[in-house]
Amino acid sequence: MNVVDFCGWLEYFSDRPNAGFFAPAIENTAKLLVPTLTLFEVFKRFCGPTYLFSKSIRLMPSLR
């Protein structure tokens, strides 16, 4: 099981220097566990910019 906190999602969606570290855990949706609070924090931060929103929406069906 992989749990990625808000900081990891921030790195991933913003293509920051550590995005590559978090990418395998985030993209392996079969083992990804996303706490409800983390979902809230991520969407609170990223729902504004269109390109980030569309990227997050593509991942949502896979998240459990």
PDB file of N, CA and C in Angstrom:
ATOM      1  N   MET A   1       0.838  -1.176   0.000  1.00  0.00           N
ATOM      2  CA  MET A   1       0.000   0.000   0.000  1.00  0.00           C
ATOM      3  C   MET A   1       0.884   1.241   0.000  1.00  0.00           C
ATOM      4  N   ASN A   2       0.529   2.216  -0.807  1.00  0.00           N
ATOM      5  CA  ASN A   2       1.237   3.493  -0.855  1.00  0.00           C
ATOM      6  C   ASN A   2       0.286   4.606  -0.427  1.00  0.00           C
ATOM      7  N   VAL A   3       0.727   5.420   0.514  1.00  0.00           N
ATOM      8  CA  VAL A   3      -0.030   6.596   0.937  1.00  0.00           C
ATOM      9  C   VAL A   3       0.837   7.813   0.624  1.00  0.00           C
ATOM     10  N   VAL A   4       0.292   8.729  -0.155  1.00  0.00           N
ATOM     11  CA  VAL A   4       1.024   9.934  -0.542  1.00  0.00           C
ATOM     12  C   VAL A   4       0.319  11.128   0.095  1.00  0.00           C
ATOM     13  N   ASP A   5       1.065  11.910   0.852  1.00  0.00           N
ATOM     14  CA  ASP A   5       0.465  13.071   1.509  1.00  0.00           C
ATOM     15  C   ASP A   5       0.395  14.260   0.549  1.00  0.00           C
ATOM     16  N   PHE A   6      -0.155  15.354   1.038  1.00  0.00           N
ATOM     17  CA  PHE A   6      -0.359  16.543   0.215  1.00  0.00           C
ATOM     18  C   PHE A   6       0.938  17.030  -0.416  1.00  0.00           C
ATOM     19  N   CYS A   7       2.021  17.002   0.314  1.00  0.00           N
ATOM     20  CA  CYS A   7       3.305  17.485  -0.223  1.00  0.00           C
ATOM     21  C   CYS A   7       3.740  16.671  -1.441  1.00  0.00           C
ATOM     22  N   GLY A   8       3.510  15.374  -1.417  1.00  0.00           N
ATOM     23  CA  GLY A   8       3.843  14.523  -2.555  1.00  0.00           C
ATOM     24  C   GLY A   8       3.003  14.851  -3.778  1.00  0.00           C
ATOM     25  N   TRP A   9       1.709  15.078  -3.560  1.00  0.00           N
ATOM     26  CA  TRP A   9       0.825  15.456  -4.663  1.00  0.00           C
ATOM     27  C   TRP A   9       1.216  16.823  -5.213  1.00  0.00           C
ATOM     28  N   LEU A  10       1.581  17.732  -4.335  1.00  0.00           N
ATOM     29  CA  LEU A  10       2.007  19.066  -4.759  1.00  0.00           C
ATOM     30  C   LEU A  10       3.225  18.959  -5.669  1.00  0.00           C
ATOM     31  N   GLU A  11       4.201  18.159  -5.282  1.00  0.00           N
ATOM     32  CA  GLU A  11       5.388  17.947  -6.119  1.00  0.00           C
ATOM     33  C   GLU A  11       4.999  17.360  -7.473  1.00  0.00           C
ATOM     34  N   TYR A  12       4.140  16.346  -7.443  1.00  0.00           N
ATOM     35  CA  TYR A  12       3.751  15.631  -8.667  1.00  0.00           C
ATOM     36  C   TYR A  12       2.994  16.537  -9.632  1.00  0.00           C
ATOM     37  N   PHE A  13       1.948  17.194  -9.164  1.00  0.00           N
ATOM     38  CA  PHE A  13       1.122  18.011 -10.044  1.00  0.00           C
ATOM     39  C   PHE A  13       1.816  19.283 -10.512  1.00  0.00           C
ATOM     40  N   SER A  14       2.771  19.763  -9.736  1.00  0.00           N
ATOM     41  CA  SER A  14       3.470  20.994 -10.101  1.00  0.00           C
ATOM     42  C   SER A  14       4.763  20.731 -10.863  1.00  0.00           C
ATOM     43  N   ASP A  15       5.079  19.471 -11.111  1.00  0.00           N
ATOM     44  CA  ASP A  15       6.332  19.087 -11.782  1.00  0.00           C
ATOM     45  C   ASP A  15       7.541  19.714 -11.104  1.00  0.00           C
ATOM     46  N   ARG A  16       7.550  19.662  -9.809  1.00  0.00           N
ATOM     47  CA  ARG A  16       8.688  20.171  -9.048  1.00  0.00           C
ATOM     48  C   ARG A  16       9.810  19.148  -9.060  1.00  0.00           C
ATOM     49  N   PRO A  17      10.967  19.506  -8.503  1.00  0.00           N
ATOM     50  CA  PRO A  17      12.136  18.619  -8.590  1.00  0.00           C
ATOM     51  C   PRO A  17      11.929  17.201  -8.046  1.00  0.00           C
ATOM     52  N   ASN A  18      11.082  17.022  -7.040  1.00  0.00           N
ATOM     53  CA  ASN A  18      10.878  15.687  -6.469  1.00  0.00           C
ATOM     54  C   ASN A  18       9.685  14.947  -7.069  1.00  0.00           C
ATOM     55  N   ALA A  19       9.120  15.452  -8.143  1.00  0.00           N
ATOM     56  CA  ALA A  19       7.957  14.805  -8.765  1.00  0.00           C
ATOM     57  C   ALA A  19       8.276  13.376  -9.184  1.00  0.00           C
ATOM     58  N   GLY A  20       9.463  13.159  -9.688  1.00  0.00           N
ATOM     59  CA  GLY A  20       9.861  11.820 -10.114  1.00  0.00           C
ATOM     60  C   GLY A  20       9.920  10.822  -8.979  1.00  0.00           C
ATOM     61  N   PHE A  21      10.180  11.292  -7.774  1.00  0.00           N
ATOM     62  CA  PHE A  21      10.206  10.410  -6.605  1.00  0.00           C
ATOM     63  C   PHE A  21       8.798   9.913  -6.272  1.00  0.00           C
ATOM     64  N   PHE A  22       7.811  10.789  -6.396  1.00  0.00           N
ATOM     65  CA  PHE A  22       6.442  10.444  -6.034  1.00  0.00           C
ATOM     66  C   PHE A  22       5.664   9.780  -7.170  1.00  0.00           C
ATOM     67  N   ALA A  23       6.089   9.972  -8.405  1.00  0.00           N
ATOM     68  CA  ALA A  23       5.353   9.455  -9.559  1.00  0.00           C
ATOM     69  C   ALA A  23       5.077   7.949  -9.496  1.00  0.00           C
ATOM     70  N   PRO A  24       6.045   7.096  -9.187  1.00  0.00           N
ATOM     71  CA  PRO A  24       5.742   5.657  -9.171  1.00  0.00           C
ATOM     72  C   PRO A  24       4.652   5.287  -8.165  1.00  0.00           C
ATOM     73  N   ALA A  25       4.668   5.909  -7.003  1.00  0.00           N
ATOM     74  CA  ALA A  25       3.650   5.608  -5.986  1.00  0.00           C
ATOM     75  C   ALA A  25       2.277   6.117  -6.413  1.00  0.00           C
ATOM     76  N   ILE A  26       2.221   7.293  -7.006  1.00  0.00           N
ATOM     77  CA  ILE A  26       0.945   7.879  -7.423  1.00  0.00           C
ATOM     78  C   ILE A  26       0.374   7.161  -8.636  1.00  0.00           C
ATOM     79  N   GLU A  27       1.215   6.803  -9.567  1.00  0.00           N
ATOM     80  CA  GLU A  27       0.748   6.182 -10.803  1.00  0.00           C
ATOM     81  C   GLU A  27       0.440   4.700 -10.660  1.00  0.00           C
ATOM     82  N   ASN A  28       0.885   4.080  -9.585  1.00  0.00           N
ATOM     83  CA  ASN A  28       0.544   2.677  -9.316  1.00  0.00           C
ATOM     84  C   ASN A  28      -0.763   2.658  -8.522  1.00  0.00           C
ATOM     85  N   THR A  29      -1.860   2.894  -9.224  1.00  0.00           N
ATOM     86  CA  THR A  29      -3.147   3.080  -8.559  1.00  0.00           C
ATOM     87  C   THR A  29      -3.665   1.818  -7.865  1.00  0.00           C
ATOM     88  N   ALA A  30      -3.176   0.658  -8.273  1.00  0.00           N
ATOM     89  CA  ALA A  30      -3.612  -0.578  -7.619  1.00  0.00           C
ATOM     90  C   ALA A  30      -3.159  -0.630  -6.159  1.00  0.00           C
ATOM     91  N   LYS A  31      -2.064   0.053  -5.838  1.00  0.00           N
ATOM     92  CA  LYS A  31      -1.535   0.052  -4.471  1.00  0.00           C
ATOM     93  C   LYS A  31      -1.656   1.406  -3.789  1.00  0.00           C
ATOM     94  N   LEU A  32      -2.356   2.348  -4.417  1.00  0.00           N
ATOM     95  CA  LEU A  32      -2.439   3.706  -3.883  1.00  0.00           C
ATOM     96  C   LEU A  32      -3.636   3.860  -2.954  1.00  0.00           C
ATOM     97  N   LEU A  33      -3.382   4.398  -1.773  1.00  0.00           N
ATOM     98  CA  LEU A  33      -4.425   4.712  -0.806  1.00  0.00           C
ATOM     99  C   LEU A  33      -4.382   6.221  -0.575  1.00  0.00           C
ATOM    100  N   VAL A  34      -5.502   6.888  -0.824  1.00  0.00           N
ATOM    101  CA  VAL A  34      -5.554   8.343  -0.685  1.00  0.00           C
ATOM    102  C   VAL A  34      -6.554   8.694   0.416  1.00  0.00           C
ATOM    103  N   PRO A  35      -6.074   9.205   1.546  1.00  0.00           N
ATOM    104  CA  PRO A  35      -6.985   9.600   2.620  1.00  0.00           C
ATOM    105  C   PRO A  35      -7.906  10.740   2.176  1.00  0.00           C
ATOM    106  N   THR A  36      -9.089  10.771   2.727  1.00  0.00           N
ATOM    107  CA  THR A  36     -10.073  11.790   2.388  1.00  0.00           C
ATOM    108  C   THR A  36      -9.533  13.189   2.615  1.00  0.00           C
ATOM    109  N   LEU A  37      -8.828  13.406   3.709  1.00  0.00           N
ATOM    110  CA  LEU A  37      -8.276  14.726   3.994  1.00  0.00           C
ATOM    111  C   LEU A  37      -7.273  15.143   2.919  1.00  0.00           C
ATOM    112  N   THR A  38      -6.497  14.207   2.422  1.00  0.00           N
ATOM    113  CA  THR A  38      -5.544  14.510   1.354  1.00  0.00           C
ATOM    114  C   THR A  38      -6.274  14.911   0.076  1.00  0.00           C
ATOM    115  N   LEU A  39      -7.355  14.200  -0.258  1.00  0.00           N
ATOM    116  CA  LEU A  39      -8.151  14.581  -1.430  1.00  0.00           C
ATOM    117  C   LEU A  39      -8.656  16.016  -1.289  1.00  0.00           C
ATOM    118  N   PHE A  40      -9.154  16.343  -0.108  1.00  0.00           N
ATOM    119  CA  PHE A  40      -9.649  17.689   0.140  1.00  0.00           C
ATOM    120  C   PHE A  40      -8.538  18.721  -0.053  1.00  0.00           C
ATOM    121  N   GLU A  41      -7.367  18.469   0.529  1.00  0.00           N
ATOM    122  CA  GLU A  41      -6.251  19.410   0.420  1.00  0.00           C
ATOM    123  C   GLU A  41      -5.804  19.586  -1.032  1.00  0.00           C
ATOM    124  N   VAL A  42      -5.729  18.491  -1.764  1.00  0.00           N
ATOM    125  CA  VAL A  42      -5.275  18.550  -3.162  1.00  0.00           C
ATOM    126  C   VAL A  42      -6.274  19.329  -4.011  1.00  0.00           C
ATOM    127  N   PHE A  43      -7.545  19.015  -3.898  1.00  0.00           N
ATOM    128  CA  PHE A  43      -8.534  19.717  -4.720  1.00  0.00           C
ATOM    129  C   PHE A  43      -8.706  21.167  -4.295  1.00  0.00           C
ATOM    130  N   LYS A  44      -8.556  21.450  -3.019  1.00  0.00           N
ATOM    131  CA  LYS A  44      -8.612  22.836  -2.559  1.00  0.00           C
ATOM    132  C   LYS A  44      -7.510  23.659  -3.211  1.00  0.00           C
ATOM    133  N   ARG A  45      -6.357  23.062  -3.358  1.00  0.00           N
ATOM    134  CA  ARG A  45      -5.198  23.757  -3.928  1.00  0.00           C
ATOM    135  C   ARG A  45      -5.239  23.830  -5.451  1.00  0.00           C
ATOM    136  N   PHE A  46      -5.678  22.733  -6.108  1.00  0.00           N
ATOM    137  CA  PHE A  46      -5.484  22.600  -7.552  1.00  0.00           C
ATOM    138  C   PHE A  46      -6.717  22.749  -8.422  1.00  0.00           C
ATOM    139  N   CYS A  47      -7.865  22.966  -7.893  1.00  0.00           N
ATOM    140  CA  CYS A  47      -9.055  23.033  -8.749  1.00  0.00           C
ATOM    141  C   CYS A  47      -9.076  24.263  -9.639  1.00  0.00           C
ATOM    142  N   GLY A  48      -8.339  25.289  -9.326  1.00  0.00           N
ATOM    143  CA  GLY A  48      -8.346  26.498 -10.142  1.00  0.00           C
ATOM    144  C   GLY A  48      -7.711  26.330 -11.513  1.00  0.00           C
ATOM    145  N   PRO A  49      -6.429  26.024 -11.598  1.00  0.00           N
ATOM    146  CA  PRO A  49      -5.750  25.934 -12.900  1.00  0.00           C
ATOM    147  C   PRO A  49      -6.290  24.776 -13.745  1.00  0.00           C
ATOM    148  N   THR A  50      -6.653  25.076 -14.966  1.00  0.00           N
ATOM    149  CA  THR A  50      -7.289  24.094 -15.846  1.00  0.00           C
ATOM    150  C   THR A  50      -6.408  22.884 -16.125  1.00  0.00           C
ATOM    151  N   TYR A  51      -5.143  23.090 -16.413  1.00  0.00           N
ATOM    152  CA  TYR A  51      -4.290  21.944 -16.777  1.00  0.00           C
ATOM    153  C   TYR A  51      -4.065  21.012 -15.605  1.00  0.00           C
ATOM    154  N   LEU A  52      -3.956  21.538 -14.403  1.00  0.00           N
ATOM    155  CA  LEU A  52      -3.790  20.674 -13.233  1.00  0.00           C
ATOM    156  C   LEU A  52      -5.084  19.952 -12.913  1.00  0.00           C
ATOM    157  N   PHE A  53      -6.202  20.636 -13.073  1.00  0.00           N
ATOM    158  CA  PHE A  53      -7.500  20.033 -12.804  1.00  0.00           C
ATOM    159  C   PHE A  53      -7.747  18.856 -13.742  1.00  0.00           C
ATOM    160  N   SER A  54      -7.465  19.035 -15.017  1.00  0.00           N
ATOM    161  CA  SER A  54      -7.704  17.944 -15.968  1.00  0.00           C
ATOM    162  C   SER A  54      -6.802  16.750 -15.667  1.00  0.00           C
ATOM    163  N   LYS A  55      -5.583  16.995 -15.231  1.00  0.00           N
ATOM    164  CA  LYS A  55      -4.676  15.900 -14.875  1.00  0.00           C
ATOM    165  C   LYS A  55      -5.215  15.141 -13.665  1.00  0.00           C
ATOM    166  N   SER A  56      -5.722  15.862 -12.671  1.00  0.00           N
ATOM    167  CA  SER A  56      -6.238  15.208 -11.474  1.00  0.00           C
ATOM    168  C   SER A  56      -7.525  14.448 -11.772  1.00  0.00           C
ATOM    169  N   ILE A  57      -8.373  14.961 -12.642  1.00  0.00           N
ATOM    170  CA  ILE A  57      -9.616  14.287 -12.996  1.00  0.00           C
ATOM    171  C   ILE A  57      -9.329  12.948 -13.698  1.00  0.00           C
ATOM    172  N   ARG A  58      -8.299  12.913 -14.532  1.00  0.00           N
ATOM    173  CA  ARG A  58      -7.942  11.649 -15.205  1.00  0.00           C
ATOM    174  C   ARG A  58      -7.537  10.594 -14.201  1.00  0.00           C
ATOM    175  N   LEU A  59      -6.931  10.976 -13.085  1.00  0.00           N
ATOM    176  CA  LEU A  59      -6.519  10.005 -12.074  1.00  0.00           C
ATOM    177  C   LEU A  59      -7.668   9.564 -11.167  1.00  0.00           C
ATOM    178  N   MET A  60      -8.668  10.386 -10.990  1.00  0.00           N
ATOM    179  CA  MET A  60      -9.712  10.132 -10.011  1.00  0.00           C
ATOM    180  C   MET A  60     -10.423   8.784 -10.170  1.00  0.00           C
ATOM    181  N   PRO A  61     -10.793   8.319 -11.359  1.00  0.00           N
ATOM    182  CA  PRO A  61     -11.497   7.030 -11.434  1.00  0.00           C
ATOM    183  C   PRO A  61     -10.684   5.875 -10.866  1.00  0.00           C
ATOM    184  N   SER A  62      -9.381   5.989 -10.856  1.00  0.00           N
ATOM    185  CA  SER A  62      -8.525   4.918 -10.389  1.00  0.00           C
ATOM    186  C   SER A  62      -8.318   4.948  -8.879  1.00  0.00           C
ATOM    187  N   LEU A  63      -8.582   6.074  -8.255  1.00  0.00           N
ATOM    188  CA  LEU A  63      -8.338   6.206  -6.831  1.00  0.00           C
ATOM    189  C   LEU A  63      -9.481   5.589  -6.045  1.00  0.00           C
ATOM    190  N   ARG A  64      -9.127   4.935  -4.962  1.00  0.00           N
ATOM    191  CA  ARG A  64     -10.133   4.326  -4.111  1.00  0.00           C
ATOM    192  C   ARG A  64     -10.021   4.847  -2.715  1.00  0.00           C
TER     193      ARG A  64
END
